[in-house]
Short mmCIF file of C-alpha atoms in Angstrom, two decimals:
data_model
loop_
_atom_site.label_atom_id
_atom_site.label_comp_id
_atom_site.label_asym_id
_atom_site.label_seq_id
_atom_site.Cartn_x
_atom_site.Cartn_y
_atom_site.Cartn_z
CA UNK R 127 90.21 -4.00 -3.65
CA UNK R 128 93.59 -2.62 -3.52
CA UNK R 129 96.92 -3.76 -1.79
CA UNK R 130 98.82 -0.56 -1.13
CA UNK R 131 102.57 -1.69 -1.13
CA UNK R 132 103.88 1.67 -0.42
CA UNK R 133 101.90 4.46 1.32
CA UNK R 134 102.83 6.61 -1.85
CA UNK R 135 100.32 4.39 -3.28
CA UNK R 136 97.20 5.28 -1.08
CA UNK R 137 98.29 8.77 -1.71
CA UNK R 138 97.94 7.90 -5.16
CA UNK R 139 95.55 6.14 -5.47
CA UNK R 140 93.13 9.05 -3.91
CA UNK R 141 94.13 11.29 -5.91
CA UNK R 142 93.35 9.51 -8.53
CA UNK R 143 89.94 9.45 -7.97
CA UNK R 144 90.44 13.91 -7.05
CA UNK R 145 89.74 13.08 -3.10
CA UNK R 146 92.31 15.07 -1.59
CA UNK R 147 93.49 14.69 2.67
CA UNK R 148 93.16 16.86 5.13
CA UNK R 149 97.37 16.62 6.01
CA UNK R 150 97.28 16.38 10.15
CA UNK R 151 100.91 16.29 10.09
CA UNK R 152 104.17 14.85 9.30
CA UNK R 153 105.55 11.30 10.72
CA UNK R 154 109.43 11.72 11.46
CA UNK R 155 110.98 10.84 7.47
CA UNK R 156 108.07 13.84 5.88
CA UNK R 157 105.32 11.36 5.07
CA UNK R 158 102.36 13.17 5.64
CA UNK R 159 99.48 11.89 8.44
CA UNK R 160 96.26 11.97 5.83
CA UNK R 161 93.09 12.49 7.05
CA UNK R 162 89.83 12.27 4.68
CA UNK R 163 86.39 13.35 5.38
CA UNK R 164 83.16 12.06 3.41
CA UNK R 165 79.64 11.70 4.79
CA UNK R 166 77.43 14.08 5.55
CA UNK R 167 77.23 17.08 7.98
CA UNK R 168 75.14 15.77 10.89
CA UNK R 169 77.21 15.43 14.25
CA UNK R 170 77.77 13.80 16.47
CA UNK R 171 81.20 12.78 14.03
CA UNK R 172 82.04 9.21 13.20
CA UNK R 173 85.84 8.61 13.37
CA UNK R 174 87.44 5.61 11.88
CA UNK R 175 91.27 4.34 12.07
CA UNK R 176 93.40 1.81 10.83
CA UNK R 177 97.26 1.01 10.07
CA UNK R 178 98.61 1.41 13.19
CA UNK R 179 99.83 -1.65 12.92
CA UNK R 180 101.78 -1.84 9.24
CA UNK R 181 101.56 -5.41 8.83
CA UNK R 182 97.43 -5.28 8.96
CA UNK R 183 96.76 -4.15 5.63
CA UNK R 184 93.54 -5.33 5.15
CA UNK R 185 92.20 -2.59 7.70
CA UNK R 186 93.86 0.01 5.84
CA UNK R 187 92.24 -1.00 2.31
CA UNK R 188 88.99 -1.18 4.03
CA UNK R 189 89.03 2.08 5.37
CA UNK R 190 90.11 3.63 2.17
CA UNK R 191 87.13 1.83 0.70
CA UNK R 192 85.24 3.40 3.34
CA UNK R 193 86.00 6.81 2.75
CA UNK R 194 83.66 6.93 -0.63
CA UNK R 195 81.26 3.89 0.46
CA UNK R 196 80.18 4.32 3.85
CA UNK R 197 76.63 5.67 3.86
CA UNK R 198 75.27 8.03 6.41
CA UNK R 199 74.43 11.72 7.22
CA UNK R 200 76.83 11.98 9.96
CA UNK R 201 80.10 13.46 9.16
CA UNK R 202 82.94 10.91 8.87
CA UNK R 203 86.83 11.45 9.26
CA UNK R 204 88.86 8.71 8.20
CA UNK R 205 92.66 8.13 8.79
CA UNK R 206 93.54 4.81 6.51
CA UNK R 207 97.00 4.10 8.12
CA UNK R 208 98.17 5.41 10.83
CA UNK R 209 102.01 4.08 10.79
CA UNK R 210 103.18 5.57 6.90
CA UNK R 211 106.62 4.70 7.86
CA UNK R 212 106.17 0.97 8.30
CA UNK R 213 103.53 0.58 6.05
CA UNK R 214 106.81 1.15 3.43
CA UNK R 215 108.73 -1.47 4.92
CA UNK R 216 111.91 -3.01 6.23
CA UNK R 217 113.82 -1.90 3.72
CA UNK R 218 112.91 1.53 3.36
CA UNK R 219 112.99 1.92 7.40
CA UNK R 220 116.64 0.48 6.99
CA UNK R 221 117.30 3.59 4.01
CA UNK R 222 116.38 6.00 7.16
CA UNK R 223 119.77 5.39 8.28
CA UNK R 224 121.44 4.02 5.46
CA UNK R 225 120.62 6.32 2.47
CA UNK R 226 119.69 3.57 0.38
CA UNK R 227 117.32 0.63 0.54
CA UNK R 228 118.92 -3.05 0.98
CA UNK R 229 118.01 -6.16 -1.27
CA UNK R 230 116.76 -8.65 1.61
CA UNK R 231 115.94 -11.89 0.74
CA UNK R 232 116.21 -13.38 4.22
CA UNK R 233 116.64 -13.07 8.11
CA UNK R 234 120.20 -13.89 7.54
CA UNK R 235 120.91 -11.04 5.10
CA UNK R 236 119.30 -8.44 7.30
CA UNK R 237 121.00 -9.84 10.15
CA UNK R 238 124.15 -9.35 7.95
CA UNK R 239 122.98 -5.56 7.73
CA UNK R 240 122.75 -4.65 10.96
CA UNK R 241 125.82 -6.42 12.42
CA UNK R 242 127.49 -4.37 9.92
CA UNK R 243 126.04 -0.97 9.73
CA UNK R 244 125.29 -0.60 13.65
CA UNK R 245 125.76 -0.90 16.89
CA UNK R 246 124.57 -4.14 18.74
CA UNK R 247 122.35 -2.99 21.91
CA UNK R 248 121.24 -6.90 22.55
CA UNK R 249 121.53 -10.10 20.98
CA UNK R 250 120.09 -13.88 21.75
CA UNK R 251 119.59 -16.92 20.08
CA UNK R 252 116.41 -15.11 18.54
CA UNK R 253 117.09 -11.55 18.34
CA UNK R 254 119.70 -8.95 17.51
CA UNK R 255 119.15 -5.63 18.20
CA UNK R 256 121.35 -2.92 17.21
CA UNK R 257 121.07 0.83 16.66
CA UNK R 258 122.23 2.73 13.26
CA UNK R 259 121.68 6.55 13.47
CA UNK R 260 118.82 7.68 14.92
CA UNK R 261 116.47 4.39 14.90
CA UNK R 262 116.71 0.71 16.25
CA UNK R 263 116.41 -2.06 14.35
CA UNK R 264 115.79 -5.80 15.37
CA UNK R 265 114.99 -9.14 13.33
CA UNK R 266 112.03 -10.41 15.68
CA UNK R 267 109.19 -8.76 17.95
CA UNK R 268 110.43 -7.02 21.41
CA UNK R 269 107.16 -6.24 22.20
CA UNK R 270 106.23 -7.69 25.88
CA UNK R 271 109.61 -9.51 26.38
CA UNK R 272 111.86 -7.06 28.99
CA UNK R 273 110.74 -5.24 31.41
CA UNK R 274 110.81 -1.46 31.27
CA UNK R 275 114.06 0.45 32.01
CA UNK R 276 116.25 -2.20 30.71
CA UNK R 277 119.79 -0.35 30.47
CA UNK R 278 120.58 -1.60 27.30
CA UNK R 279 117.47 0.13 25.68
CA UNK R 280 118.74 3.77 26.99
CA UNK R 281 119.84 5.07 23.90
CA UNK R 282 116.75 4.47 22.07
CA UNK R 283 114.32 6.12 24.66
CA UNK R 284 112.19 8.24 22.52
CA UNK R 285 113.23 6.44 19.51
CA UNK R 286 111.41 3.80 16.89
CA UNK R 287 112.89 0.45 16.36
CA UNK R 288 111.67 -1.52 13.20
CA UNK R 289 111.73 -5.42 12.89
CA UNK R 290 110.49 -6.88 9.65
CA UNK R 291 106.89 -8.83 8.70
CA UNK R 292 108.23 -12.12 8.87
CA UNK R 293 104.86 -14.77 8.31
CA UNK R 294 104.66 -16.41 4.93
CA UNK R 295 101.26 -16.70 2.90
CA UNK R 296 99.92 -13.66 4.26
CA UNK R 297 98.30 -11.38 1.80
CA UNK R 298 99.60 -7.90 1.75
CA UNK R 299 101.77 -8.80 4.59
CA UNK R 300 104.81 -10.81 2.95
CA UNK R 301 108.31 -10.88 4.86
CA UNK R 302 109.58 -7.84 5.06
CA UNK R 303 107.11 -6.26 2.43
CA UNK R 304 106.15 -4.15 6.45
CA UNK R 305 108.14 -2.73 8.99
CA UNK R 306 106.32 -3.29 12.60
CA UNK R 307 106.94 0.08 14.49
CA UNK R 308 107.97 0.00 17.88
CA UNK R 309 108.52 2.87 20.29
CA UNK R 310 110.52 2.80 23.36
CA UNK R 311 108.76 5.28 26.10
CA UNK R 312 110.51 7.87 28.49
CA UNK R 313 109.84 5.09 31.33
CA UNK R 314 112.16 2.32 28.92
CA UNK R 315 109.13 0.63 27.81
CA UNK R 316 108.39 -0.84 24.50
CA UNK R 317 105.37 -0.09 23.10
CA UNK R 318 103.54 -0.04 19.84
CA UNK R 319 102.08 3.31 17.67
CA UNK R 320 98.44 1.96 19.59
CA UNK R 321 99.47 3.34 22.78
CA UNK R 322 100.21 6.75 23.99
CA UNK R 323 97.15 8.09 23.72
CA UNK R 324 96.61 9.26 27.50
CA UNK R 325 100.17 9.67 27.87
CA UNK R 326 101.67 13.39 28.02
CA UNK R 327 104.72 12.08 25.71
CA UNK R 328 103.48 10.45 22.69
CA UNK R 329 104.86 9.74 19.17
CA UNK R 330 103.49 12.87 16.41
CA UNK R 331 101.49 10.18 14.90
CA UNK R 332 99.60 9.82 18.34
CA UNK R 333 99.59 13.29 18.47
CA UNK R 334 97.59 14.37 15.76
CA UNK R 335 95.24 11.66 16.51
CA UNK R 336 94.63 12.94 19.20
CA UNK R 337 94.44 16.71 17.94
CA UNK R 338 92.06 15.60 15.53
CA UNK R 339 89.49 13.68 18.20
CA UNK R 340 89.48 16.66 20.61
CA UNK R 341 88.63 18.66 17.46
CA UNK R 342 85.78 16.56 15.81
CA UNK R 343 84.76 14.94 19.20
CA UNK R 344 83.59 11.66 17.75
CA UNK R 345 80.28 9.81 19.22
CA UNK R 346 81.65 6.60 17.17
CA UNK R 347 85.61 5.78 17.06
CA UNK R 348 86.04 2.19 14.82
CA UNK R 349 89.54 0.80 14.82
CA UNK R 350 89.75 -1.99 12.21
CA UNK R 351 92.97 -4.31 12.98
CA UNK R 352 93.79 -7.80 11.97
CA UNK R 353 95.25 -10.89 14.53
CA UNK R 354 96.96 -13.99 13.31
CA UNK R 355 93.85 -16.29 13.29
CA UNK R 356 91.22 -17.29 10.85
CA UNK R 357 88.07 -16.01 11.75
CA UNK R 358 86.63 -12.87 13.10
CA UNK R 359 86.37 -10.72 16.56
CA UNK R 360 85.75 -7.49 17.99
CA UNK R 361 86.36 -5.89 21.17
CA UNK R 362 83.66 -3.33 22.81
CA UNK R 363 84.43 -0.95 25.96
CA UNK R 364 82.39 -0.61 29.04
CA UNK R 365 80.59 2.79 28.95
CA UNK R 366 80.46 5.12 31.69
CA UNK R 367 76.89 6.61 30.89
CA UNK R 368 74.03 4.34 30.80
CA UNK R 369 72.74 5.14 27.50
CA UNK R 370 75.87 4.73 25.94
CA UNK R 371 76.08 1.53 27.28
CA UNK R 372 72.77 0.75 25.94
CA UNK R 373 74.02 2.04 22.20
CA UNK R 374 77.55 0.02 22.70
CA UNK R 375 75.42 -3.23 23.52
CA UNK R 376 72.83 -2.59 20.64
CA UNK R 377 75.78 -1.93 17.94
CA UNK R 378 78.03 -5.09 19.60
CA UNK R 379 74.48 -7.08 18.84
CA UNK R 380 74.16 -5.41 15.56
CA UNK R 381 78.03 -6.36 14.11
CA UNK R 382 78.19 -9.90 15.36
CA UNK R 383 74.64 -10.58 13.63
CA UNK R 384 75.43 -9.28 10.57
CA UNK R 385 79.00 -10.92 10.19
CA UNK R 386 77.90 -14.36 11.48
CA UNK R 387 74.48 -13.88 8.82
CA UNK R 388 77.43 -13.22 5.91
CA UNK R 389 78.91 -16.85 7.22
CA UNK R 390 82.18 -15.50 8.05
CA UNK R 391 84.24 -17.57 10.71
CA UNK R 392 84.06 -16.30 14.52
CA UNK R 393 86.92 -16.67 16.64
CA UNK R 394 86.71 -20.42 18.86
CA UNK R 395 84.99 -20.87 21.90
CA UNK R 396 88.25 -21.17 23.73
CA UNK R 397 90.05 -17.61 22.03
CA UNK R 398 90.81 -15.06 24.64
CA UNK R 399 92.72 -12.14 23.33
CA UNK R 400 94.50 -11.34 26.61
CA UNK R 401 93.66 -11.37 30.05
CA UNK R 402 91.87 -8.07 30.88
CA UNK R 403 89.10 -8.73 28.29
CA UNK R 404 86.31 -10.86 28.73
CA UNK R 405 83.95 -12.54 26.34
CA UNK R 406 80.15 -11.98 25.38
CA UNK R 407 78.58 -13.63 23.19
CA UNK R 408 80.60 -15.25 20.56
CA UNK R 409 82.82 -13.45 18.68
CA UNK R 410 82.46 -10.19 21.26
CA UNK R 411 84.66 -9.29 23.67
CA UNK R 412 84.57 -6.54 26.27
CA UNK R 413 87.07 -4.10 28.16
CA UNK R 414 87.10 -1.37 30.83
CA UNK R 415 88.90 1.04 29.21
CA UNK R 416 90.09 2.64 31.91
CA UNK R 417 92.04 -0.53 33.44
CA UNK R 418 95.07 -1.21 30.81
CA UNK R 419 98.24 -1.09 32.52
CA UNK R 420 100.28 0.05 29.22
CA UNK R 421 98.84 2.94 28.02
CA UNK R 422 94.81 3.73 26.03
CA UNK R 423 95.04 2.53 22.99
CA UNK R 424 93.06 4.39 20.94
CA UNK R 425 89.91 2.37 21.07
CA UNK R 426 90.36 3.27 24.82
CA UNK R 427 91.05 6.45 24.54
CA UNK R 428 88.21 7.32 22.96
CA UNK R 429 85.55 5.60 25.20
CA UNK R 430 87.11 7.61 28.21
CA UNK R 431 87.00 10.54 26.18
CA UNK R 432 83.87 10.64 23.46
CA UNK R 433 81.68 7.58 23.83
CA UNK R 434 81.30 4.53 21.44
CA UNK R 435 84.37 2.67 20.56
CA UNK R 436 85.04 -0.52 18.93
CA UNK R 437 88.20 -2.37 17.38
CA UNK R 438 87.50 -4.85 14.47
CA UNK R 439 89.54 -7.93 14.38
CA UNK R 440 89.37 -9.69 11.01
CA UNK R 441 92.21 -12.69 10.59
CA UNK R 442 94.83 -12.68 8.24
CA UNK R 443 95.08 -16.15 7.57
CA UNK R 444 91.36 -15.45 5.27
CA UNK R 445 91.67 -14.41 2.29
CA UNK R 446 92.43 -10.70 1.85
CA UNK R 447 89.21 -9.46 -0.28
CA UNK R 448 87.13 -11.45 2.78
CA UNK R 449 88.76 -9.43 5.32
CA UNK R 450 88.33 -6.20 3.67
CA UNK R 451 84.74 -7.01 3.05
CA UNK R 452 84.44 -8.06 6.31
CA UNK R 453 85.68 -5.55 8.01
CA UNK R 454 83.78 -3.03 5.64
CA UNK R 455 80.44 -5.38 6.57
CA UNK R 456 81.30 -4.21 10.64
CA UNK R 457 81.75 -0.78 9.86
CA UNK R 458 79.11 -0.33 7.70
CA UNK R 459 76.67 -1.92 10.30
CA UNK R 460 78.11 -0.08 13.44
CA UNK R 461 76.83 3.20 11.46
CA UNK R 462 73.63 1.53 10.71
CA UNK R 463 73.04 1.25 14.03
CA UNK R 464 74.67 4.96 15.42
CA UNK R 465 72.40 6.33 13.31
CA UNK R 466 68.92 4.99 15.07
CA UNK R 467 70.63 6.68 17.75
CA UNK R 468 70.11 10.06 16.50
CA UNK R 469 67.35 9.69 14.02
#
């Protein structure tokens, strides 16, 4: 199973094998948004997602594994990574603005970079911040640390900032090998490319998610992510109709069987992944959509809008072939399962 280390290489590596996107749109530096379809023709659509987050690259080679695997009847519509620009990382985010990519070898030489290339917009003991051209740039996380409006974020409302994969021994995921992609909204907040989705303003790779949901109106959304840990979690949404809350608990049941059958790690007793979710049976976790105080992700999104919707957790401190299998495992189980639905 593949690590992509550019998303030139996905491209690639598809065409390769003469499957050829559906192009949504274009992210800000040309890269195309690629969308494959496989499957079969039956609707209601299965939609599946990954990559919004660069630095999870196990759900992006699962869903590219998914695009030819994946049995079923029901037409699928896969978008492997949803963030092409960090997926290329920190140094080709820095060649946005510079024209060139950097040799970085450490925090210190990137922090060397931006002090002189661009303008410093904050700076702690922790983090420097600075803006060069068009795009921010910062050596740690921002995400959930100041309060929106801050006035020295103002002239990168609208605008990305990139900070650099920084853990060590994570496969597919080495420092600076991804650029995280952060987004700072009309309000001054920072978000992530998993927001936006119920938002009038949104980021074009929101966008032609959401063009492309509206237009396929999925009755099964899968997000597959990856969290810092060592085992294995998913998160299911509250439906509105009854019988889709009947399908949502029968595919929950379904996943969590099947992974814990393959003896694959659940997340502890004591995990909570933040506190508007709350846990099921182990290893499941559940959310009202409707109650997230940032913006729908797209998990969210679509259970407001379509019906069942589920985001795969697998941990990146496993081995990467376990949590692309793993992940697959879900996936390929969640369909199992849709399927009774409309047999």
């Amino acid at each position: 199973m593949q690590i992509f280390d550019r998303y030139t290489n996905l491209l690639d590596w598809m065409k390769c094998k003469e499957n050829y996107p559906r192009v949504l749109g274009h992210t800000l530096d040309g890269s195309p948004i690629a969308c494959w379809q496989s499957g079969g023709d039956k609707k209601p659509a299965i939609f599946i997602s990954a990559g919004s987050h660069s630095t999870e690259q196990a759900g992006v080679t699962a869903a590219v594994e998914l695009i030819d695997q994946l049995e079923t009847d029901h037409q699928i519509y896969v978008i492997p990574c949803r963030d092409p620009m960090g997926m290329n990382g920190f140094s080709y985010a820095l060649s946005l603005s510079l024209g060139e990519e950097p040799e970085l070898g450490s925090v210190e030489d990137s922090e060397e970079i931006l002090k002189d290339s661009g303008e410093v917009l904050y700076q702690d003991e922790e983090t420097l911040l600075v803006i060069i051209g068009e795009y921010g740039y910062s050596t740690s996380g921002l995400y959930g640390r100041f309060s929106p409006g801050e006035a020295f974020l103002e002239p990168l409302v609208g605008r990305r900032i990139f900070f650099p994969s920084s853990a060590e021994g994570i496969e597919g995921t080495a420092p600076f090998q991804r650029a995280y992609t952060l987004v700072v909204s009309p309000a001054g907040e920072i978000l992530h490319i998993n927001r936006f989705h119920d938002t009038p303003w949104a980021p074009v790779e929101v966008q032609c998610t959401r063009r492309l949901m509206a237009e396929i109106q999925p009755g099964l959304t899968l997000d597959l992510h990856e969290y810092g840990g060592d085992a294995f979690w998913f998160s299911a949404r509250h439906q509105q109709g009854d019988d889709d809350q009947v399908w949502e608990q029968k595919i929950a049941d379904g996943i969590i069987q099947t992974v814990v059958e393959s003896n694959t790690k659940l997340a502890e007793e004591d995990y909570l992944p933040g506190s508007f979710f709350t846990k099921g049976q182990p290893g499941v976790f559940w959310l009202n959509s409707q109650q997230r105080g940032e913006g729908l992700n797209l998990a969210d999104f679509a259970a407001n809008q379509y019906g069942l919707s589920f985001t795969i957790e697998t941990g990146m401190q496993s081995g990467f072939q376990h949590r692309v299998r793993t992940s697959m495992l879900a996936a390929q189980t969640a369909v199992n399962v849709f399927e009774q639905r409309y047999a």
